[in-house]
C-alpha cells in the first residue's frame, strides 16, 4: 500500500497507476494521460 508521502513524491505516477489508471496510456515504467485528458506524464 502506498503512503501519502510516497504518493506526493510523484503524484502523476500514483494517479496514473491508481485511481485514474483507466485514463492512462502506456505500460511498465512509462505512462501518460490520453492527450484529450491532460498533458501530465509519469
PDB file of N, CA and C in Angstrom, residues 11-42:
ATOM      1  N   UNK A  11       3.054  12.490  -7.736  1.00  0.00           N
ATOM      2  CA  UNK A  11       1.598  12.411  -7.808  1.00  0.00           C
ATOM      3  C   UNK A  11       1.059  11.977  -9.178  1.00  0.00           C
ATOM      4  N   UNK A  12       1.708  12.384 -10.252  1.00  0.00           N
ATOM      5  CA  UNK A  12       1.226  11.974 -11.577  1.00  0.00           C
ATOM      6  C   UNK A  12       1.305  10.458 -11.730  1.00  0.00           C
ATOM      7  N   UNK A  13       2.436   9.868 -11.336  1.00  0.00           N
ATOM      8  CA  UNK A  13       2.605   8.417 -11.447  1.00  0.00           C
ATOM      9  C   UNK A  13       1.575   7.665 -10.613  1.00  0.00           C
ATOM     10  N   UNK A  14       1.408   8.073  -9.377  1.00  0.00           N
ATOM     11  CA  UNK A  14       0.484   7.364  -8.497  1.00  0.00           C
ATOM     12  C   UNK A  14      -0.961   7.532  -8.946  1.00  0.00           C
ATOM     13  N   UNK A  15      -1.258   8.630  -9.571  1.00  0.00           N
ATOM     14  CA  UNK A  15      -2.595   8.817 -10.117  1.00  0.00           C
ATOM     15  C   UNK A  15      -2.805   7.909 -11.338  1.00  0.00           C
ATOM     16  N   UNK A  16      -1.785   7.874 -12.213  1.00  0.00           N
ATOM     17  CA  UNK A  16      -1.888   7.075 -13.437  1.00  0.00           C
ATOM     18  C   UNK A  16      -1.898   5.566 -13.176  1.00  0.00           C
ATOM     19  N   UNK A  17      -1.358   5.135 -12.061  1.00  0.00           N
ATOM     20  CA  UNK A  17      -1.354   3.709 -11.750  1.00  0.00           C
ATOM     21  C   UNK A  17      -2.392   3.355 -10.695  1.00  0.00           C
ATOM     22  N   UNK A  18      -3.116   4.342 -10.233  1.00  0.00           N
ATOM     23  CA  UNK A  18      -4.123   4.121  -9.196  1.00  0.00           C
ATOM     24  C   UNK A  18      -5.514   4.474  -9.691  1.00  0.00           C
ATOM     25  N   UNK A  19      -6.108   5.451  -9.055  1.00  0.00           N
ATOM     26  CA  UNK A  19      -7.494   5.823  -9.306  1.00  0.00           C
ATOM     27  C   UNK A  19      -7.766   6.198 -10.769  1.00  0.00           C
ATOM     28  N   UNK A  20      -6.819   6.823 -11.429  1.00  0.00           N
ATOM     29  CA  UNK A  20      -7.003   7.245 -12.821  1.00  0.00           C
ATOM     30  C   UNK A  20      -6.413   6.268 -13.835  1.00  0.00           C
ATOM     31  N   UNK A  21      -6.110   5.060 -13.443  1.00  0.00           N
ATOM     32  CA  UNK A  21      -5.491   4.095 -14.356  1.00  0.00           C
ATOM     33  C   UNK A  21      -6.315   3.893 -15.623  1.00  0.00           C
ATOM     34  N   UNK A  22      -7.611   4.019 -15.529  1.00  0.00           N
ATOM     35  CA  UNK A  22      -8.460   3.833 -16.713  1.00  0.00           C
ATOM     36  C   UNK A  22      -8.291   4.969 -17.724  1.00  0.00           C
ATOM     37  N   UNK A  23      -7.654   6.061 -17.327  1.00  0.00           N
ATOM     38  CA  UNK A  23      -7.402   7.191 -18.225  1.00  0.00           C
ATOM     39  C   UNK A  23      -5.989   7.169 -18.799  1.00  0.00           C
ATOM     40  N   UNK A  24      -5.179   6.191 -18.392  1.00  0.00           N
ATOM     41  CA  UNK A  24      -3.765   6.149 -18.753  1.00  0.00           C
ATOM     42  C   UNK A  24      -3.519   5.415 -20.059  1.00  0.00           C
ATOM     43  N   UNK A  25      -2.400   5.800 -20.695  1.00  0.00           N
ATOM     44  CA  UNK A  25      -1.855   5.078 -21.837  1.00  0.00           C
ATOM     45  C   UNK A  25      -0.448   4.662 -21.447  1.00  0.00           C
ATOM     46  N   UNK A  26      -0.005   3.528 -21.915  1.00  0.00           N
ATOM     47  CA  UNK A  26       1.349   3.067 -21.636  1.00  0.00           C
ATOM     48  C   UNK A  26       1.355   1.896 -20.685  1.00  0.00           C
ATOM     49  N   UNK A  27       2.546   1.330 -20.522  1.00  0.00           N
ATOM     50  CA  UNK A  27       2.737   0.191 -19.636  1.00  0.00           C
ATOM     51  C   UNK A  27       4.094   0.312 -18.963  1.00  0.00           C
ATOM     52  N   UNK A  28       4.346  -0.565 -18.047  1.00  0.00           N
ATOM     53  CA  UNK A  28       5.646  -0.588 -17.382  1.00  0.00           C
ATOM     54  C   UNK A  28       5.950   0.708 -16.670  1.00  0.00           C
ATOM     55  N   UNK A  29       7.137   1.238 -16.913  1.00  0.00           N
ATOM     56  CA  UNK A  29       7.619   2.417 -16.204  1.00  0.00           C
ATOM     57  C   UNK A  29       7.278   3.739 -16.890  1.00  0.00           C
ATOM     58  N   UNK A  30       6.515   3.708 -17.972  1.00  0.00           N
ATOM     59  CA  UNK A  30       6.142   4.941 -18.673  1.00  0.00           C
ATOM     60  C   UNK A  30       4.640   4.963 -18.917  1.00  0.00           C
ATOM     61  N   UNK A  31       3.996   5.960 -18.363  1.00  0.00           N
ATOM     62  CA  UNK A  31       2.551   6.115 -18.549  1.00  0.00           C
ATOM     63  C   UNK A  31       2.221   7.581 -18.726  1.00  0.00           C
ATOM     64  N   UNK A  32       1.117   7.833 -19.384  1.00  0.00           N
ATOM     65  CA  UNK A  32       0.657   9.204 -19.552  1.00  0.00           C
ATOM     66  C   UNK A  32      -0.853   9.216 -19.639  1.00  0.00           C
ATOM     67  N   UNK A  33      -1.407  10.381 -19.393  1.00  0.00           N
ATOM     68  CA  UNK A  33      -2.833  10.553 -19.639  1.00  0.00           C
ATOM     69  C   UNK A  33      -3.038  10.652 -21.137  1.00  0.00           C
ATOM     70  N   UNK A  34      -4.174  10.200 -21.600  1.00  0.00           N
ATOM     71  CA  UNK A  34      -4.504  10.401 -23.003  1.00  0.00           C
ATOM     72  C   UNK A  34      -4.465  11.900 -23.289  1.00  0.00           C
ATOM     73  N   UNK A  35      -3.997  12.320 -24.460  1.00  0.00           N
ATOM     74  CA  UNK A  35      -3.884  13.752 -24.762  1.00  0.00           C
ATOM     75  C   UNK A  35      -5.194  14.526 -24.595  1.00  0.00           C
ATOM     76  N   UNK A  36      -6.306  13.876 -24.778  1.00  0.00           N
ATOM     77  CA  UNK A  36      -7.589  14.560 -24.635  1.00  0.00           C
ATOM     78  C   UNK A  36      -7.955  14.789 -23.176  1.00  0.00           C
ATOM     79  N   UNK A  37      -7.198  14.173 -22.237  1.00  0.00           N
ATOM     80  CA  UNK A  37      -7.499  14.285 -20.811  1.00  0.00           C
ATOM     81  C   UNK A  37      -6.577  15.291 -20.136  1.00  0.00           C
ATOM     82  N   UNK A  38      -5.263  15.160 -20.324  1.00  0.00           N
ATOM     83  CA  UNK A  38      -4.315  16.009 -19.599  1.00  0.00           C
ATOM     84  C   UNK A  38      -2.921  15.881 -20.209  1.00  0.00           C
ATOM     85  N   UNK A  39      -2.067  16.914 -20.065  1.00  0.00           N
ATOM     86  CA  UNK A  39      -0.704  16.840 -20.592  1.00  0.00           C
ATOM     87  C   UNK A  39       0.295  16.167 -19.648  1.00  0.00           C
ATOM     88  N   UNK A  40      -0.112  15.723 -18.458  1.00  0.00           N
ATOM     89  CA  UNK A  40       0.831  15.168 -17.485  1.00  0.00           C
ATOM     90  C   UNK A  40       1.253  13.745 -17.838  1.00  0.00           C
ATOM     91  N   UNK A  41       2.516  13.433 -17.526  1.00  0.00           N
ATOM     92  CA  UNK A  41       3.060  12.077 -17.696  1.00  0.00           C
ATOM     93  C   UNK A  41       3.704  11.641 -16.393  1.00  0.00           C
ATOM     94  N   UNK A  42       3.950  10.370 -16.261  1.00  0.00           N
ATOM     95  CA  UNK A  42       4.632   9.851 -15.073  1.00  0.00           C
ATOM     96  C   UNK A  42       5.577   8.740 -15.447  1.00  0.00           C
TER      97      UNK A  42
END
